[in-house]
mmCIF file of C-alpha atoms in Angstrom:
data_model
loop_
_atom_site.group_PDB
_atom_site.id
_atom_site.type_symbol
_atom_site.label_atom_id
_atom_site.label_comp_id
_atom_site.label_asym_id
_atom_site.label_seq_id
_atom_site.Cartn_x
_atom_site.Cartn_y
_atom_site.Cartn_z
ATOM 1 C CA MET A 1 90.405 63.079 97.645
ATOM 2 C CA ALA A 2 90.139 67.346 96.999
ATOM 3 C CA THR A 3 92.534 70.071 97.662
ATOM 4 C CA ALA A 4 92.553 73.784 97.797
ATOM 5 C CA PHE A 5 92.965 75.749 94.805
ATOM 6 C CA PRO A 6 93.630 79.487 95.675
ATOM 7 C CA CYS A 7 90.404 81.312 93.739
ATOM 8 C CA GLN A 8 91.349 82.412 89.996
ATOM 9 C CA THR A 9 89.896 86.223 89.159
ATOM 10 C CA SER A 10 90.408 86.299 86.074
ATOM 11 C CA ALA A 11 87.146 86.016 82.810
ATOM 12 C CA ALA A 12 87.438 82.424 82.143
ATOM 13 C CA SER A 13 88.047 81.138 85.934
ATOM 14 C CA ALA A 14 84.208 79.893 86.627
ATOM 15 C CA ASP A 15 85.758 78.110 83.381
ATOM 16 C CA PHE A 16 88.721 76.180 84.413
ATOM 17 C CA ILE A 17 87.509 76.377 88.090
ATOM 18 C CA ALA A 18 84.139 74.213 86.962
ATOM 19 C CA SER A 19 86.940 72.086 85.310
ATOM 20 C CA LEU A 20 88.880 70.738 87.461
ATOM 21 C CA ALA A 21 86.646 67.608 89.043
ATOM 22 C CA SER A 22 88.842 66.723 91.971
ATOM 23 C CA VAL A 23 89.779 70.416 92.974
ATOM 24 C CA ASP A 24 87.412 72.019 96.403
ATOM 25 C CA VAL A 25 85.856 74.817 95.383
ATOM 26 C CA THR A 26 83.490 75.949 98.182
ATOM 27 C CA ASN A 27 86.212 78.736 99.864
ATOM 28 C CA CYS A 28 85.522 80.528 96.640
ATOM 29 C CA PRO A 29 83.202 83.248 96.546
ATOM 30 C CA VAL A 30 80.010 83.023 94.527
ATOM 31 C CA SER A 31 81.013 85.208 92.001
ATOM 32 C CA TRP A 32 84.232 83.064 91.147
ATOM 33 C CA THR A 33 82.674 80.226 90.712
ATOM 34 C CA VAL A 34 78.580 80.303 88.701
ATOM 35 C CA GLY A 35 79.140 82.707 86.964
ATOM 36 C CA ALA A 36 76.736 85.911 88.737
ATOM 37 C CA LYS A 37 79.759 87.993 87.757
ATOM 38 C CA ALA A 38 79.984 85.915 83.865
ATOM 39 C CA ALA A 39 77.216 87.508 83.597
ATOM 40 C CA SER A 40 76.998 90.327 84.058
ATOM 41 C CA PHE A 41 79.904 91.209 82.195
ATOM 42 C CA PRO A 42 80.226 88.619 79.160
ATOM 43 C CA GLY A 43 83.483 88.775 77.578
ATOM 44 C CA GLN A 44 84.877 92.133 79.143
ATOM 45 C CA ASP A 45 87.164 93.452 81.686
ATOM 46 C CA SER A 46 86.495 95.984 82.915
ATOM 47 C CA TYR A 47 83.734 97.846 84.530
ATOM 48 C CA PHE A 48 83.743 101.380 83.042
ATOM 49 C CA GLN A 49 83.248 99.462 79.645
ATOM 50 C CA GLY A 50 86.547 100.925 78.100
ATOM 51 C CA ALA A 51 86.327 104.702 78.700
ATOM 52 C CA THR A 52 88.330 106.337 81.939
ATOM 53 C CA PRO A 53 86.237 107.079 85.032
ATOM 54 C CA LEU A 54 87.647 110.186 84.808
ATOM 55 C CA ASP A 55 88.698 112.562 82.201
ATOM 56 C CA THR A 56 93.343 113.371 80.671
ATOM 57 C CA TRP A 57 92.749 116.971 82.215
ATOM 58 C CA VAL A 58 90.834 115.568 85.687
ATOM 59 C CA GLY A 59 95.489 113.769 86.006
ATOM 60 C CA TYR A 60 96.452 116.688 85.336
ATOM 61 C CA VAL A 61 95.371 119.602 87.436
ATOM 62 C CA VAL A 62 95.632 116.791 90.728
ATOM 63 C CA VAL A 63 99.581 116.551 89.579
ATOM 64 C CA ILE A 64 99.950 119.683 88.492
ATOM 65 C CA GLY A 65 97.802 121.403 91.335
ATOM 66 C CA PHE A 66 99.569 119.297 93.717
ATOM 67 C CA GLY A 67 102.572 119.512 92.807
ATOM 68 C CA ALA A 68 102.547 123.689 93.256
ATOM 69 C CA LEU A 69 100.586 123.262 96.837
ATOM 70 C CA PHE A 70 103.621 121.761 97.810
ATOM 71 C CA SER A 71 105.822 123.596 96.145
ATOM 72 C CA ILE A 72 104.518 126.866 97.824
ATOM 73 C CA PHE A 73 103.995 125.088 101.240
ATOM 74 C CA THR A 74 107.411 123.695 101.162
ATOM 75 C CA THR A 75 108.676 127.686 100.322
ATOM 76 C CA LEU A 76 106.235 129.419 103.056
ATOM 77 C CA VAL A 77 107.777 126.821 105.841
ATOM 78 C CA VAL A 78 111.806 127.509 105.245
ATOM 79 C CA TYR A 79 110.414 131.158 104.952
ATOM 80 C CA LEU A 80 108.874 131.659 108.042
ATOM 81 C CA ASP A 81 111.868 128.824 109.714
ATOM 82 C CA LYS A 82 114.471 131.663 108.145
ATOM 83 C CA THR A 83 112.784 134.652 109.265
ATOM 84 C CA PHE A 84 111.161 133.386 112.827
ATOM 85 C CA ALA A 85 114.138 130.402 114.126
ATOM 86 C CA GLY A 86 116.918 132.280 112.996
ATOM 87 C CA ASN A 87 118.454 129.349 110.832
ATOM 88 C CA ALA A 88 119.829 132.220 107.815
ATOM 89 C CA SER A 89 122.406 131.264 108.105
ATOM 90 C CA MET A 90 121.905 127.727 106.981
ATOM 91 C CA THR A 91 124.469 125.784 104.595
ATOM 92 C CA SER A 92 123.373 123.134 101.188
ATOM 93 C CA GLU A 93 125.387 120.556 103.664
ATOM 94 C CA HIS A 94 122.876 121.434 107.347
ATOM 95 C CA PHE A 95 120.305 120.945 104.649
ATOM 96 C CA ASN A 96 120.469 117.576 103.330
ATOM 97 C CA THR A 97 122.444 116.062 106.333
ATOM 98 C CA ALA A 98 119.624 117.616 109.040
ATOM 99 C CA GLY A 99 122.442 119.603 111.136
ATOM 100 C CA ARG A 100 122.633 115.970 111.833
ATOM 101 C CA MET A 101 119.951 115.183 114.890
ATOM 102 C CA VAL A 102 118.695 112.692 112.766
ATOM 103 C CA LYS A 103 118.767 109.484 115.512
ATOM 104 C CA THR A 104 118.767 106.374 115.779
ATOM 105 C CA GLY A 105 115.015 105.398 115.986
ATOM 106 C CA LEU A 106 113.923 107.562 112.725
ATOM 107 C CA THR A 107 117.150 106.295 110.373
ATOM 108 C CA ALA A 108 115.779 103.402 111.366
ATOM 109 C CA SER A 109 111.417 104.025 111.045
ATOM 110 C CA VAL A 110 112.474 104.987 107.716
ATOM 111 C CA ILE A 111 114.114 102.633 106.018
ATOM 112 C CA VAL A 112 111.396 100.520 107.121
ATOM 113 C CA SER A 113 109.094 102.096 105.114
ATOM 114 C CA GLN A 114 111.636 101.634 102.144
ATOM 115 C CA TRP A 115 111.887 98.399 102.787
ATOM 116 C CA THR A 116 108.416 98.009 102.592
ATOM 117 C CA TRP A 117 106.353 98.924 100.212
ATOM 118 C CA ALA A 118 103.103 97.926 97.964
ATOM 119 C CA ALA A 119 104.554 95.061 96.185
ATOM 120 C CA THR A 120 106.185 93.650 99.199
ATOM 121 C CA LEU A 121 103.066 93.917 101.350
ATOM 122 C CA LEU A 122 100.768 92.054 97.973
ATOM 123 C CA GLN A 123 103.573 89.201 98.777
ATOM 124 C CA SER A 124 103.029 89.388 102.016
ATOM 125 C CA SER A 125 99.599 88.367 101.117
ATOM 126 C CA ASN A 126 100.202 86.332 98.461
ATOM 127 C CA VAL A 127 102.024 84.502 101.307
ATOM 128 C CA ALA A 128 100.099 83.986 103.972
ATOM 129 C CA TRP A 129 96.872 83.172 101.182
ATOM 130 C CA GLN A 130 100.012 79.666 100.520
ATOM 131 C CA TYR A 131 101.127 79.285 103.562
ATOM 132 C CA GLY A 132 99.037 80.609 106.410
ATOM 133 C CA VAL A 133 99.985 82.917 109.507
ATOM 134 C CA SER A 134 103.357 81.987 109.681
ATOM 135 C CA GLY A 135 104.113 82.452 106.139
ATOM 136 C CA PRO A 136 104.417 86.553 106.459
ATOM 137 C CA PHE A 137 106.569 85.541 109.001
ATOM 138 C CA TRP A 138 109.131 83.719 107.536
ATOM 139 C CA TYR A 139 109.463 86.513 104.416
ATOM 140 C CA ALA A 140 110.034 89.113 106.589
ATOM 141 C CA SER A 141 112.970 87.528 108.176
ATOM 142 C CA GLY A 142 114.885 86.598 105.186
ATOM 143 C CA ALA A 143 114.734 90.000 104.327
ATOM 144 C CA THR A 144 115.494 91.111 108.208
ATOM 145 C CA ILE A 145 118.548 90.116 107.121
ATOM 146 C CA GLN A 146 119.530 92.931 105.412
ATOM 147 C CA VAL A 147 118.871 95.538 107.173
ATOM 148 C CA LEU A 148 120.601 94.377 110.388
ATOM 149 C CA LEU A 149 123.309 93.933 107.880
ATOM 150 C CA PHE A 150 123.420 97.389 106.907
ATOM 151 C CA GLY A 151 123.257 98.828 110.153
ATOM 152 C CA ILE A 152 126.422 96.851 111.123
ATOM 153 C CA LEU A 153 128.073 97.898 107.966
ATOM 154 C CA ALA A 154 126.909 101.854 109.205
ATOM 155 C CA ILE A 155 127.524 101.646 112.047
ATOM 156 C CA SER A 156 131.138 100.361 111.092
ATOM 157 C CA LEU A 157 130.692 103.804 108.422
ATOM 158 C CA LYS A 158 130.669 106.010 110.958
ATOM 159 C CA ASP A 159 133.607 104.857 112.750
ATOM 160 C CA ILE A 160 135.531 105.596 109.807
ATOM 161 C CA ALA A 161 134.720 108.894 108.281
ATOM 162 C CA PRO A 162 131.608 110.256 110.512
ATOM 163 C CA SER A 163 132.325 113.444 109.227
ATOM 164 C CA ALA A 164 131.129 111.778 105.713
ATOM 165 C CA HIS A 165 128.299 111.811 103.874
ATOM 166 C CA THR A 166 129.176 110.909 99.975
ATOM 167 C CA MET A 167 131.278 107.801 98.597
ATOM 168 C CA CYS A 168 133.777 109.295 97.714
ATOM 169 C CA GLU A 169 134.146 111.681 100.854
ATOM 170 C CA ILE A 170 134.358 107.038 102.405
ATOM 171 C CA VAL A 171 136.816 106.598 100.145
ATOM 172 C CA ARG A 172 139.140 108.678 101.252
ATOM 173 C CA ALA A 173 138.572 108.586 104.823
ATOM 174 C CA ARG A 174 139.918 105.052 104.382
ATOM 175 C CA TRP A 175 142.508 104.611 101.415
ATOM 176 C CA GLY A 176 143.731 108.960 101.553
ATOM 177 C CA LYS A 177 143.740 110.678 98.863
ATOM 178 C CA ALA A 178 145.974 108.844 96.325
ATOM 179 C CA ALA A 179 142.577 106.489 96.556
#
Protein backbone atom coordinates (compact mmCIF):
# COMPACT_ATOMS: atom_id res chain seq x y z
CA MET A 1 0.00 0.00 0.00
CA ALA A 2 1.49 3.34 -1.06
CA THR A 3 1.46 6.21 1.41
CA ALA A 4 1.73 9.91 0.76
CA PHE A 5 5.13 11.40 1.57
CA PRO A 6 6.16 15.06 1.41
CA CYS A 7 8.95 15.74 -1.07
CA GLN A 8 12.44 16.28 0.32
CA THR A 9 14.50 19.25 -0.83
CA SER A 10 17.98 18.05 0.13
CA ALA A 11 20.53 16.89 -2.44
CA ALA A 12 20.09 13.27 -1.31
CA SER A 13 16.33 13.34 -1.77
CA ALA A 14 16.31 11.41 -5.04
CA ASP A 15 18.25 8.52 -3.48
CA PHE A 16 16.18 8.64 -0.30
CA ILE A 17 12.85 8.63 -2.12
CA ALA A 18 14.01 5.92 -4.53
CA SER A 19 15.04 3.72 -1.58
CA LEU A 20 11.51 3.76 -0.20
CA ALA A 21 9.69 1.25 -2.38
CA SER A 22 6.36 1.60 -0.62
CA VAL A 23 6.17 5.36 -1.03
CA ASP A 24 4.10 6.97 -3.77
CA VAL A 25 6.17 9.81 -5.24
CA THR A 26 3.97 10.60 -8.21
CA ASN A 27 3.03 13.97 -6.70
CA CYS A 28 6.68 15.13 -6.56
CA PRO A 29 8.12 17.24 -9.38
CA VAL A 30 10.33 15.41 -11.86
CA SER A 31 13.39 17.44 -10.90
CA TRP A 32 13.09 16.19 -7.29
CA THR A 33 12.63 12.52 -8.01
CA VAL A 34 14.82 11.51 -10.89
CA GLY A 35 17.89 13.60 -10.74
CA ALA A 36 17.49 16.18 -13.51
CA LYS A 37 18.63 18.73 -10.99
CA ALA A 38 21.14 16.38 -9.35
CA ALA A 39 22.80 15.58 -12.69
CA SER A 40 23.27 19.28 -13.46
CA PHE A 41 24.67 20.17 -10.04
CA PRO A 42 26.30 17.08 -8.47
CA GLY A 43 27.22 17.69 -4.83
CA GLN A 44 26.41 21.41 -4.97
CA ASP A 45 23.95 23.18 -2.74
CA SER A 46 24.13 26.60 -4.41
CA TYR A 47 23.38 27.91 -7.86
CA PHE A 48 26.08 30.54 -7.39
CA GLN A 49 28.97 28.03 -7.03
CA GLY A 50 29.67 29.14 -3.46
CA ALA A 51 30.10 32.84 -4.36
CA THR A 52 27.73 35.58 -3.34
CA PRO A 53 25.62 37.06 -6.15
CA LEU A 54 26.40 40.65 -5.09
CA ASP A 55 29.47 42.28 -3.60
CA THR A 56 29.58 43.20 0.09
CA TRP A 57 29.65 46.93 -0.65
CA VAL A 58 26.23 46.64 -2.31
CA GLY A 59 24.75 45.40 0.97
CA TYR A 60 26.30 48.28 2.89
CA VAL A 61 24.99 50.79 0.36
CA VAL A 62 21.49 49.34 0.57
CA VAL A 63 21.38 49.26 4.39
CA ILE A 64 23.06 52.61 5.02
CA GLY A 65 21.45 54.29 2.01
CA PHE A 66 17.91 53.25 2.91
CA GLY A 67 18.55 54.11 6.57
CA ALA A 68 19.71 57.62 5.64
CA LEU A 69 16.84 58.03 3.17
CA PHE A 70 14.19 57.08 5.72
CA SER A 71 15.83 59.26 8.41
CA ILE A 72 15.81 62.28 6.11
CA PHE A 73 12.21 61.57 5.06
CA THR A 74 11.04 61.30 8.70
CA THR A 75 12.85 64.50 9.65
CA LEU A 76 11.27 66.29 6.70
CA VAL A 77 7.76 65.09 7.61
CA VAL A 78 8.18 66.20 11.25
CA TYR A 79 9.49 69.60 10.11
CA LEU A 80 6.55 70.07 7.71
CA ASP A 81 4.10 69.03 10.44
CA LYS A 82 5.55 71.58 12.85
CA THR A 83 5.59 74.31 10.20
CA PHE A 84 2.19 73.87 8.58
CA ALA A 85 0.05 72.02 11.15
CA GLY A 86 1.12 74.16 14.09
CA ASN A 87 2.09 71.26 16.36
CA ALA A 88 5.22 72.98 17.63
CA SER A 89 4.25 72.29 21.25
CA MET A 90 4.26 68.52 20.81
CA THR A 91 5.75 66.71 23.80
CA SER A 92 7.44 63.30 23.87
CA GLU A 93 4.35 61.86 25.57
CA HIS A 94 2.13 63.16 22.78
CA PHE A 95 4.53 61.75 20.18
CA ASN A 96 4.90 58.31 21.81
CA THR A 97 1.18 57.83 22.38
CA ALA A 98 0.09 59.37 19.06
CA GLY A 99 -1.90 61.96 20.96
CA ARG A 100 -4.15 59.16 22.29
CA MET A 101 -5.90 59.18 18.92
CA VAL A 102 -5.25 55.52 17.95
CA LYS A 103 -8.56 53.70 17.59
CA THR A 104 -9.43 50.05 18.12
CA GLY A 105 -9.15 49.06 14.45
CA LEU A 106 -5.57 50.25 14.12
CA THR A 107 -4.62 48.63 17.40
CA ALA A 108 -6.13 45.32 16.28
CA SER A 109 -4.34 45.45 12.93
CA VAL A 110 -1.01 46.11 14.69
CA ILE A 111 -1.54 43.12 17.00
CA VAL A 112 -2.40 40.81 14.09
CA SER A 113 0.49 42.06 11.95
CA GLN A 114 2.96 41.49 14.79
CA TRP A 115 1.47 38.09 15.48
CA THR A 116 1.63 37.03 11.82
CA TRP A 117 5.31 37.07 10.98
CA ALA A 118 7.32 35.01 8.46
CA ALA A 119 7.66 31.86 10.56
CA THR A 120 3.91 31.79 11.19
CA LEU A 121 3.17 32.03 7.48
CA LEU A 122 5.68 29.29 6.66
CA GLN A 123 4.39 27.00 9.41
CA SER A 124 0.79 27.48 8.30
CA SER A 125 1.90 26.34 4.83
CA ASN A 126 3.46 23.24 6.39
CA VAL A 127 0.28 22.54 8.32
CA ALA A 128 -1.74 22.98 5.11
CA TRP A 129 0.52 20.45 3.38
CA GLN A 130 0.12 17.92 6.19
CA TYR A 131 -3.55 18.35 7.14
CA GLY A 132 -5.21 19.97 4.16
CA VAL A 133 -7.29 23.12 3.92
CA SER A 134 -8.44 23.08 7.55
CA GLY A 135 -4.87 22.86 8.90
CA PRO A 136 -4.03 26.60 8.77
CA PHE A 137 -7.42 27.44 10.28
CA TRP A 138 -6.83 25.24 13.32
CA TYR A 139 -3.19 26.37 13.52
CA ALA A 140 -4.28 30.02 13.70
CA SER A 141 -7.18 29.35 16.07
CA GLY A 142 -4.75 28.16 18.74
CA ALA A 143 -3.10 31.58 18.89
CA THR A 144 -6.40 33.43 18.60
CA ILE A 145 -7.08 32.63 22.25
CA GLN A 146 -3.95 34.57 23.24
CA VAL A 147 -5.02 37.58 21.20
CA LEU A 148 -8.49 37.54 22.79
CA LEU A 149 -7.00 37.26 26.30
CA PHE A 150 -4.69 40.18 25.51
CA GLY A 151 -7.70 42.24 24.46
CA ILE A 152 -9.55 41.45 27.70
CA LEU A 153 -6.44 42.34 29.71
CA ALA A 154 -6.00 45.61 27.82
CA ILE A 155 -9.62 46.61 28.46
CA SER A 156 -9.31 45.91 32.19
CA LEU A 157 -6.03 47.84 32.35
CA LYS A 158 -7.69 50.84 30.68
CA ASP A 159 -10.38 50.73 33.40
CA ILE A 160 -7.77 50.64 36.16
CA ALA A 161 -5.36 53.21 34.72
CA PRO A 162 -6.77 55.13 31.73
CA SER A 163 -3.81 57.51 31.44
CA ALA A 164 -0.98 55.02 32.09
CA HIS A 165 1.47 54.01 29.41
CA THR A 166 4.17 52.16 31.36
CA MET A 167 4.01 49.13 33.61
CA CYS A 168 5.17 51.22 36.59
CA GLU A 169 2.23 53.60 36.11
CA ILE A 170 -0.17 50.65 36.01
CA VAL A 171 1.30 49.23 39.24
CA ARG A 172 1.03 52.66 40.89
CA ALA A 173 -2.61 53.05 39.80
CA ARG A 174 -3.50 49.55 41.05
CA TRP A 175 -1.56 49.33 44.33
CA GLY A 176 -0.58 52.95 45.11
CA LYS A 177 2.76 54.56 45.94
CA ALA A 178 3.71 51.88 48.48
CA ALA A 179 4.14 49.30 45.71
